[in-house]
PDB file of C-alpha atoms in Angstrom:
ATOM      1  CA  UNK A   1     -38.074  -4.804 -18.258  1.00 63.00           C
ATOM      2  CA  UNK A   2     -41.501  -6.791 -18.003  1.00 60.00           C
ATOM      3  CA  UNK A   3     -44.611  -4.550 -16.707  1.00 54.00           C
ATOM      4  CA  UNK A   4     -47.194  -6.945 -15.471  1.00 43.00           C
ATOM      5  CA  UNK A   5     -50.226  -4.074 -14.975  1.00 38.00           C
ATOM      6  CA  UNK A   6     -51.088  -1.127 -16.265  1.00 38.00           C
ATOM      7  CA  UNK A   7     -48.215   1.374 -14.292  1.00 38.00           C
ATOM      8  CA  UNK A   8     -49.656   3.752 -11.421  1.00 41.00           C
ATOM      9  CA  UNK A   9     -49.874   7.125 -10.678  1.00 39.00           C
ATOM     10  CA  UNK A  10     -46.906   9.088  -8.993  1.00 38.00           C
ATOM     11  CA  UNK A  11     -48.791   9.558  -5.929  1.00 46.00           C
ATOM     12  CA  UNK A  12     -50.164   6.928  -4.323  1.00 44.00           C
ATOM     13  CA  UNK A  13     -54.329   7.229  -3.401  1.00 44.00           C
ATOM     14  CA  UNK A  14     -54.228   9.799  -0.500  1.00 47.00           C
ATOM     15  CA  UNK A  15     -51.862  11.554  -2.252  1.00 48.00           C
ATOM     16  CA  UNK A  16     -49.063  10.504   0.761  1.00 59.00           C
ATOM     17  CA  UNK A  17     -45.536  11.785  -0.454  1.00 92.00           C
ATOM     18  CA  UNK A  18     -44.579   8.053  -0.660  1.00 96.00           C
ATOM     19  CA  UNK A  19     -44.627   8.012  -4.545  1.00 97.00           C
ATOM     20  CA  UNK A  20     -43.643   4.074  -5.379  1.00 98.00           C
ATOM     21  CA  UNK A  21     -42.098   0.981  -3.204  1.00 98.00           C
ATOM     22  CA  UNK A  22     -39.513  -0.981  -4.723  1.00 98.00           C
ATOM     23  CA  UNK A  23     -38.495  -4.663  -3.480  1.00 98.00           C
ATOM     24  CA  UNK A  24     -35.539  -6.657  -3.789  1.00 97.00           C
ATOM     25  CA  UNK A  25     -36.348 -10.567  -4.396  1.00 95.00           C
ATOM     26  CA  UNK A  26     -33.960 -13.157  -2.923  1.00 92.00           C
ATOM     27  CA  UNK A  27     -33.559 -12.620   0.905  1.00 91.00           C
ATOM     28  CA  UNK A  28     -36.083  -9.801   1.056  1.00 96.00           C
ATOM     29  CA  UNK A  29     -39.511 -11.504  -0.375  1.00 97.00           C
ATOM     30  CA  UNK A  30     -38.198 -14.661  -0.490  1.00 93.00           C
ATOM     31  CA  UNK A  31     -35.673 -16.769   1.121  1.00 89.00           C
ATOM     32  CA  UNK A  32     -33.860 -17.998  -1.145  1.00 84.00           C
ATOM     33  CA  UNK A  33     -30.268 -16.576  -0.524  1.00 75.00           C
ATOM     34  CA  UNK A  34     -29.373 -19.623   0.700  1.00 81.00           C
ATOM     35  CA  UNK A  35     -30.327 -21.731  -1.872  1.00 84.00           C
ATOM     36  CA  UNK A  36     -27.642 -19.887  -4.294  1.00 83.00           C
ATOM     37  CA  UNK A  37     -24.937 -20.318  -2.227  1.00 87.00           C
ATOM     38  CA  UNK A  38     -25.846 -24.208  -1.423  1.00 90.00           C
ATOM     39  CA  UNK A  39     -26.435 -24.726  -5.405  1.00 90.00           C
ATOM     40  CA  UNK A  40     -23.352 -23.042  -6.410  1.00 91.00           C
ATOM     41  CA  UNK A  41     -21.082 -25.451  -3.158  1.00 94.00           C
ATOM     42  CA  UNK A  42     -22.840 -27.887  -5.170  1.00 94.00           C
ATOM     43  CA  UNK A  43     -21.887 -27.374  -8.786  1.00 94.00           C
ATOM     44  CA  UNK A  44     -18.200 -26.223  -8.168  1.00 95.00           C
ATOM     45  CA  UNK A  45     -18.161 -29.873  -5.679  1.00 95.00           C
ATOM     46  CA  UNK A  46     -19.368 -31.694  -9.024  1.00 95.00           C
ATOM     47  CA  UNK A  47     -16.322 -29.896 -10.542  1.00 94.00           C
ATOM     48  CA  UNK A  48     -13.667 -30.894  -7.982  1.00 94.00           C
ATOM     49  CA  UNK A  49     -13.471 -27.819  -6.088  1.00 95.00           C
ATOM     50  CA  UNK A  50     -14.876 -26.808  -2.104  1.00 95.00           C
ATOM     51  CA  UNK A  51     -16.120 -23.678  -1.790  1.00 94.00           C
ATOM     52  CA  UNK A  52     -14.136 -21.301   0.938  1.00 92.00           C
ATOM     53  CA  UNK A  53     -17.998 -20.307   3.475  1.00 89.00           C
ATOM     54  CA  UNK A  54     -16.241 -16.520   3.926  1.00 88.00           C
ATOM     55  CA  UNK A  55     -16.463 -16.149  -0.472  1.00 89.00           C
ATOM     56  CA  UNK A  56     -20.576 -16.321   0.822  1.00 85.00           C
ATOM     57  CA  UNK A  57     -20.411 -12.661   1.874  1.00 78.00           C
ATOM     58  CA  UNK A  58     -18.708 -11.945  -1.345  1.00 78.00           C
ATOM     59  CA  UNK A  59     -20.873 -13.299  -3.963  1.00 75.00           C
ATOM     60  CA  UNK A  60     -24.326 -12.507  -2.249  1.00 73.00           C
ATOM     61  CA  UNK A  61     -26.779  -9.975  -4.067  1.00 66.00           C
ATOM     62  CA  UNK A  62     -24.480  -9.611  -6.361  1.00 68.00           C
ATOM     63  CA  UNK A  63     -25.602 -10.214 -10.368  1.00 74.00           C
ATOM     64  CA  UNK A  64     -24.842 -13.418 -11.511  1.00 78.00           C
ATOM     65  CA  UNK A  65     -21.643 -12.240 -13.819  1.00 81.00           C
ATOM     66  CA  UNK A  66     -19.476 -10.877 -11.198  1.00 81.00           C
ATOM     67  CA  UNK A  67     -20.196 -13.715  -8.221  1.00 84.00           C
ATOM     68  CA  UNK A  68     -19.542 -16.535 -10.858  1.00 87.00           C
ATOM     69  CA  UNK A  69     -16.661 -14.781 -12.322  1.00 90.00           C
ATOM     70  CA  UNK A  70     -15.430 -14.204  -8.945  1.00 91.00           C
ATOM     71  CA  UNK A  71     -15.768 -18.091  -7.766  1.00 93.00           C
ATOM     72  CA  UNK A  72     -13.876 -19.093 -11.238  1.00 94.00           C
ATOM     73  CA  UNK A  73     -11.156 -16.766 -10.526  1.00 92.00           C
ATOM     74  CA  UNK A  74     -11.241 -17.988  -6.745  1.00 93.00           C
ATOM     75  CA  UNK A  75     -11.285 -21.579  -7.628  1.00 94.00           C
ATOM     76  CA  UNK A  76      -9.612 -21.945 -10.852  1.00 94.00           C
ATOM     77  CA  UNK A  77     -12.568 -23.902 -11.959  1.00 94.00           C
ATOM     78  CA  UNK A  78     -12.239 -24.980 -15.359  1.00 94.00           C
ATOM     79  CA  UNK A  79     -15.849 -23.582 -17.094  1.00 95.00           C
ATOM     80  CA  UNK A  80     -16.601 -20.466 -18.737  1.00 94.00           C
ATOM     81  CA  UNK A  81     -19.122 -17.968 -17.627  1.00 93.00           C
ATOM     82  CA  UNK A  82     -21.510 -18.904 -19.606  1.00 93.00           C
ATOM     83  CA  UNK A  83     -21.457 -22.672 -18.845  1.00 95.00           C
ATOM     84  CA  UNK A  84     -21.491 -22.000 -15.205  1.00 93.00           C
ATOM     85  CA  UNK A  85     -24.243 -19.384 -15.498  1.00 90.00           C
ATOM     86  CA  UNK A  86     -26.551 -22.441 -17.238  1.00 92.00           C
ATOM     87  CA  UNK A  87     -25.921 -24.764 -14.410  1.00 94.00           C
ATOM     88  CA  UNK A  88     -26.438 -21.841 -11.429  1.00 90.00           C
ATOM     89  CA  UNK A  89     -29.597 -21.210 -13.141  1.00 87.00           C
ATOM     90  CA  UNK A  90     -31.004 -24.590 -13.147  1.00 91.00           C
ATOM     91  CA  UNK A  91     -29.693 -25.555  -9.519  1.00 90.00           C
ATOM     92  CA  UNK A  92     -31.658 -22.843  -8.555  1.00 85.00           C
ATOM     93  CA  UNK A  93     -34.686 -23.546 -10.432  1.00 88.00           C
ATOM     94  CA  UNK A  94     -34.659 -27.146  -9.282  1.00 90.00           C
ATOM     95  CA  UNK A  95     -34.475 -25.654  -5.519  1.00 86.00           C
ATOM     96  CA  UNK A  96     -37.601 -23.471  -5.949  1.00 86.00           C
ATOM     97  CA  UNK A  97     -39.957 -26.149  -7.749  1.00 85.00           C
ATOM     98  CA  UNK A  98     -39.129 -28.140  -4.106  1.00 85.00           C
ATOM     99  CA  UNK A  99     -39.742 -25.179  -1.758  1.00 83.00           C
ATOM    100  CA  UNK A 100     -39.899 -21.522  -2.008  1.00 90.00           C
ATOM    101  CA  UNK A 101     -40.381 -20.234   1.262  1.00 92.00           C
ATOM    102  CA  UNK A 102     -41.784 -16.507   1.501  1.00 95.00           C
ATOM    103  CA  UNK A 103     -39.776 -14.270   4.109  1.00 95.00           C
ATOM    104  CA  UNK A 104     -41.967 -13.583   7.570  1.00 96.00           C
ATOM    105  CA  UNK A 105     -43.650 -10.532   6.562  1.00 97.00           C
ATOM    106  CA  UNK A 106     -43.526 -10.545   2.516  1.00 97.00           C
ATOM    107  CA  UNK A 107     -47.336 -11.618   1.682  1.00 97.00           C
ATOM    108  CA  UNK A 108     -48.906  -9.065   4.038  1.00 98.00           C
ATOM    109  CA  UNK A 109     -46.578  -5.887   2.852  1.00 98.00           C
ATOM    110  CA  UNK A 110     -47.617  -7.621  -0.781  1.00 98.00           C
ATOM    111  CA  UNK A 111     -51.270  -7.508   0.425  1.00 97.00           C
ATOM    112  CA  UNK A 112     -51.035  -3.744   1.891  1.00 98.00           C
ATOM    113  CA  UNK A 113     -49.385  -2.203  -0.892  1.00 98.00           C
ATOM    114  CA  UNK A 114     -51.742  -3.650  -3.129  1.00 97.00           C
ATOM    115  CA  UNK A 115     -54.392  -2.960  -1.130  1.00 97.00           C
ATOM    116  CA  UNK A 116     -54.009   1.015  -0.839  1.00 97.00           C
ATOM    117  CA  UNK A 117     -52.984   1.006  -5.134  1.00 96.00           C
ATOM    118  CA  UNK A 118     -48.947   1.796  -4.167  1.00 97.00           C
ATOM    119  CA  UNK A 119     -47.266   1.539  -7.385  1.00 97.00           C
ATOM    120  CA  UNK A 120     -44.999  -1.578  -6.367  1.00 98.00           C
ATOM    121  CA  UNK A 121     -42.115  -2.977  -8.627  1.00 98.00           C
ATOM    122  CA  UNK A 122     -39.633  -5.917  -8.404  1.00 98.00           C
ATOM    123  CA  UNK A 123     -36.043  -5.252  -8.842  1.00 98.00           C
ATOM    124  CA  UNK A 124     -33.957  -8.463  -8.441  1.00 95.00           C
ATOM    125  CA  UNK A 125     -29.965  -9.220 -10.152  1.00 91.00           C
ATOM    126  CA  UNK A 126     -32.052 -12.559 -10.602  1.00 90.00           C
ATOM    127  CA  UNK A 127     -31.806 -13.366 -14.514  1.00 89.00           C
ATOM    128  CA  UNK A 128     -35.734 -12.930 -15.941  1.00 94.00           C
ATOM    129  CA  UNK A 129     -36.180 -16.711 -15.701  1.00 89.00           C
ATOM    130  CA  UNK A 130     -35.853 -16.814 -12.837  1.00 89.00           C
ATOM    131  CA  UNK A 131     -37.722 -13.840 -11.610  1.00 94.00           C
ATOM    132  CA  UNK A 132     -40.675 -15.204 -13.556  1.00 93.00           C
ATOM    133  CA  UNK A 133     -40.802 -18.508 -11.584  1.00 91.00           C
ATOM    134  CA  UNK A 134     -40.870 -16.921  -8.408  1.00 93.00           C
ATOM    135  CA  UNK A 135     -43.607 -14.491  -9.483  1.00 94.00           C
ATOM    136  CA  UNK A 136     -45.900 -17.348  -9.669  1.00 91.00           C
ATOM    137  CA  UNK A 137     -45.572 -17.573  -5.633  1.00 91.00           C
ATOM    138  CA  UNK A 138     -45.011 -14.146  -4.912  1.00 94.00           C
ATOM    139  CA  UNK A 139     -48.109 -13.146  -7.352  1.00 95.00           C
ATOM    140  CA  UNK A 140     -47.704 -10.818 -10.647  1.00 96.00           C
ATOM    141  CA  UNK A 141     -50.761  -8.947  -9.701  1.00 96.00           C
ATOM    142  CA  UNK A 142     -48.788  -7.087  -7.126  1.00 97.00           C
ATOM    143  CA  UNK A 143     -46.399  -5.294  -9.377  1.00 98.00           C
ATOM    144  CA  UNK A 144     -46.557  -3.049 -11.708  1.00 98.00           C
ATOM    145  CA  UNK A 145     -43.389  -3.988 -12.906  1.00 97.00           C
ATOM    146  CA  UNK A 146     -40.389  -6.141 -12.741  1.00 98.00           C
ATOM    147  CA  UNK A 147     -36.704  -5.361 -13.673  1.00 97.00           C
ATOM    148  CA  UNK A 148     -34.597  -8.549 -13.520  1.00 95.00           C
ATOM    149  CA  UNK A 149     -30.729  -8.308 -13.898  1.00 92.00           C
ATOM    150  CA  UNK A 150     -30.182  -9.809 -17.711  1.00 91.00           C
ATOM    151  CA  UNK A 151     -32.304  -6.776 -18.847  1.00 93.00           C
ATOM    152  CA  UNK A 152     -30.368  -3.955 -17.835  1.00 93.00           C
ATOM    153  CA  UNK A 153     -27.109  -3.452 -19.172  1.00 92.00           C
ATOM    154  CA  UNK A 154     -25.564  -2.643 -16.038  1.00 93.00           C
ATOM    155  CA  UNK A 155     -27.319  -4.064 -12.961  1.00 92.00           C
ATOM    156  CA  UNK A 156     -27.186  -3.667  -8.887  1.00 93.00           C
ATOM    157  CA  UNK A 157     -24.709  -2.280  -7.465  1.00 93.00           C
ATOM    158  CA  UNK A 158     -25.403   0.151  -9.971  1.00 95.00           C
ATOM    159  CA  UNK A 159     -27.954   2.358 -10.013  1.00 97.00           C
ATOM    160  CA  UNK A 160     -29.745   1.613 -13.287  1.00 97.00           C
ATOM    161  CA  UNK A 161     -32.271  -1.255 -12.155  1.00 97.00           C
ATOM    162  CA  UNK A 162     -33.614   1.137  -9.853  1.00 98.00           C
ATOM    163  CA  UNK A 163     -33.588   4.234 -11.872  1.00 98.00           C
ATOM    164  CA  UNK A 164     -35.631   2.554 -14.395  1.00 98.00           C
ATOM    165  CA  UNK A 165     -38.406   1.226 -12.388  1.00 98.00           C
ATOM    166  CA  UNK A 166     -38.806   4.572 -10.795  1.00 98.00           C
ATOM    167  CA  UNK A 167     -39.375   5.765 -14.307  1.00 97.00           C
ATOM    168  CA  UNK A 168     -41.908   3.248 -15.408  1.00 97.00           C
ATOM    169  CA  UNK A 169     -43.789   3.861 -12.536  1.00 97.00           C
ATOM    170  CA  UNK A 170     -44.185   7.794 -13.467  1.00 97.00           C
ATOM    171  CA  UNK A 171     -42.353   8.036 -10.285  1.00 97.00           C
ATOM    172  CA  UNK A 172     -39.215  10.402  -8.307  1.00 97.00           C
ATOM    173  CA  UNK A 173     -36.423   7.824  -7.166  1.00 97.00           C
ATOM    174  CA  UNK A 174     -35.996  10.323  -3.884  1.00 95.00           C
ATOM    175  CA  UNK A 175     -39.680   9.335  -2.878  1.00 96.00           C
ATOM    176  CA  UNK A 176     -39.234   6.088  -3.711  1.00 98.00           C
ATOM    177  CA  UNK A 177     -38.945   3.337  -0.580  1.00 98.00           C
ATOM    178  CA  UNK A 178     -36.709   0.311  -1.340  1.00 98.00           C
ATOM    179  CA  UNK A 179     -36.453  -2.542   0.332  1.00 98.00           C
ATOM    180  CA  UNK A 180     -33.146  -4.889   0.060  1.00 97.00           C
ATOM    181  CA  UNK A 181     -31.166  -7.067   1.824  1.00 94.00           C
ATOM    182  CA  UNK A 182     -27.833  -6.722   0.840  1.00 91.00           C
ATOM    183  CA  UNK A 183     -24.819  -4.507   0.755  1.00 92.00           C
ATOM    184  CA  UNK A 184     -25.048  -4.686  -3.314  1.00 92.00           C
ATOM    185  CA  UNK A 185     -28.754  -3.725  -3.320  1.00 94.00           C
ATOM    186  CA  UNK A 186     -28.432  -0.891  -0.873  1.00 96.00           C
ATOM    187  CA  UNK A 187     -25.652   0.290  -3.189  1.00 96.00           C
ATOM    188  CA  UNK A 188     -27.168   0.535  -6.118  1.00 97.00           C
ATOM    189  CA  UNK A 189     -30.728   1.914  -4.318  1.00 97.00           C
ATOM    190  CA  UNK A 190     -28.705   4.460  -2.554  1.00 97.00           C
ATOM    191  CA  UNK A 191     -26.728   5.193  -5.576  1.00 97.00           C
ATOM    192  CA  UNK A 192     -29.968   5.767  -7.255  1.00 98.00           C
ATOM    193  CA  UNK A 193     -31.424   8.389  -4.931  1.00 97.00           C
ATOM    194  CA  UNK A 194     -34.258   6.336  -3.096  1.00 97.00           C
ATOM    195  CA  UNK A 195     -34.582   5.922   0.416  1.00 97.00           C
ATOM    196  CA  UNK A 196     -34.255   2.755   1.980  1.00 97.00           C
ATOM    197  CA  UNK A 197     -34.993  -0.412   3.948  1.00 98.00           C
ATOM    198  CA  UNK A 198     -32.469  -3.031   5.016  1.00 97.00           C
ATOM    199  CA  UNK A 199     -33.223  -5.773   6.026  1.00 97.00           C
ATOM    200  CA  UNK A 200     -30.099  -8.018   6.273  1.00 94.00           C
ATOM    201  CA  UNK A 201     -30.096 -11.703   5.339  1.00 86.00           C
ATOM    202  CA  UNK A 202     -26.711 -12.789   5.388  1.00 80.00           C
ATOM    203  CA  UNK A 203     -23.981  -9.901   6.433  1.00 84.00           C
ATOM    204  CA  UNK A 204     -24.991  -7.010   9.053  1.00 89.00           C
ATOM    205  CA  UNK A 205     -25.439  -3.780   7.278  1.00 93.00           C
ATOM    206  CA  UNK A 206     -25.388  -0.136   9.397  1.00 94.00           C
ATOM    207  CA  UNK A 207     -27.746   1.829   9.385  1.00 93.00           C
ATOM    208  CA  UNK A 208     -26.823   5.709   7.410  1.00 93.00           C
ATOM    209  CA  UNK A 209     -28.081   8.654   5.940  1.00 89.00           C
ATOM    210  CA  UNK A 210     -31.581   7.499   4.336  1.00 90.00           C
ATOM    211  CA  UNK A 211     -31.060   4.253   5.068  1.00 96.00           C
ATOM    212  CA  UNK A 212     -33.343   2.487   8.346  1.00 97.00           C
ATOM    213  CA  UNK A 213     -32.143  -1.099   9.102  1.00 97.00           C
ATOM    214  CA  UNK A 214     -35.041  -3.670  10.618  1.00 97.00           C
ATOM    215  CA  UNK A 215     -34.981  -7.261  11.799  1.00 96.00           C
ATOM    216  CA  UNK A 216     -38.058  -8.332   9.943  1.00 96.00           C
ATOM    217  CA  UNK A 217     -40.738  -6.878   7.599  1.00 97.00           C
ATOM    218  CA  UNK A 218     -43.154  -7.944   9.887  1.00 97.00           C
ATOM    219  CA  UNK A 219     -42.059  -4.340  11.079  1.00 98.00           C
ATOM    220  CA  UNK A 220     -42.548  -2.850   7.937  1.00 98.00           C
ATOM    221  CA  UNK A 221     -46.213  -1.188   6.711  1.00 97.00           C
ATOM    222  CA  UNK A 222     -47.704   1.495   4.761  1.00 97.00           C
ATOM    223  CA  UNK A 223     -47.655   3.525   7.947  1.00 96.00           C
ATOM    224  CA  UNK A 224     -43.727   2.986   8.111  1.00 97.00           C
ATOM    225  CA  UNK A 225     -42.689   3.397   5.101  1.00 97.00           C
ATOM    226  CA  UNK A 226     -44.786   6.640   4.805  1.00 95.00           C
ATOM    227  CA  UNK A 227     -43.044   7.908   7.930  1.00 94.00           C
ATOM    228  CA  UNK A 228     -40.013   7.718   5.984  1.00 92.00           C
ATOM    229  CA  UNK A 229     -40.934  10.234   3.428  1.00 89.00           C
ATOM    230  CA  UNK A 230     -42.331  12.220   5.927  1.00 80.00           C
ATOM    231  CA  UNK A 231     -38.838  12.763   7.802  1.00 70.00           C
ATOM    232  CA  UNK A 232     -37.048  13.998   4.716  1.00 61.00           C
ATOM    233  CA  UNK A 233     -39.553  17.449   5.050  1.00 53.00           C
TER     234      UNK A 233
END
């Protein structure tokens, strides 16, 4: 876990019950879920294997150890998990060096949260080396702390990353709004006891208790997030 600016207090400036906002990265703030799949397809093609498109829904949003491990087992490729991880990270870095598109509404939402001094964390299953590259575009000043998938013993779908982020911000997980795009991330956030906003990227996700589904970050602003906490009362 890396703290990029001093952690703020547990309540927003106007005393709202919303104590913090915790955001996923790939597919939520940056339009990169497709990048990962494209890189996986290219790497396995170089190894002589063709990936089944249906596997995309299996690996999306997961930690690299799980997604890469699944693809090795599914294809029978002669490569170790450590070797594949290096190739995938390198391929992804090459992609984001060429282009790193933000999701619609992402820049506006981050600026709004910062302007109102809402404690905000970036919580990703991606490795630290990837997060730090992406932060150069997102703006590290927008996050009080960042949590990478290779910095926690158990990453998503386990609750550990979100519990760690909430604790780092001095916030009650139940008063944190999490914004996610995949079922894996949603499972982690819900297991941590957070209120979840889902912007599905690859596979559809149904609404549920403590879970609100929207079609775009353009629908999400600070009043919307505060309203989710009001609904809990």
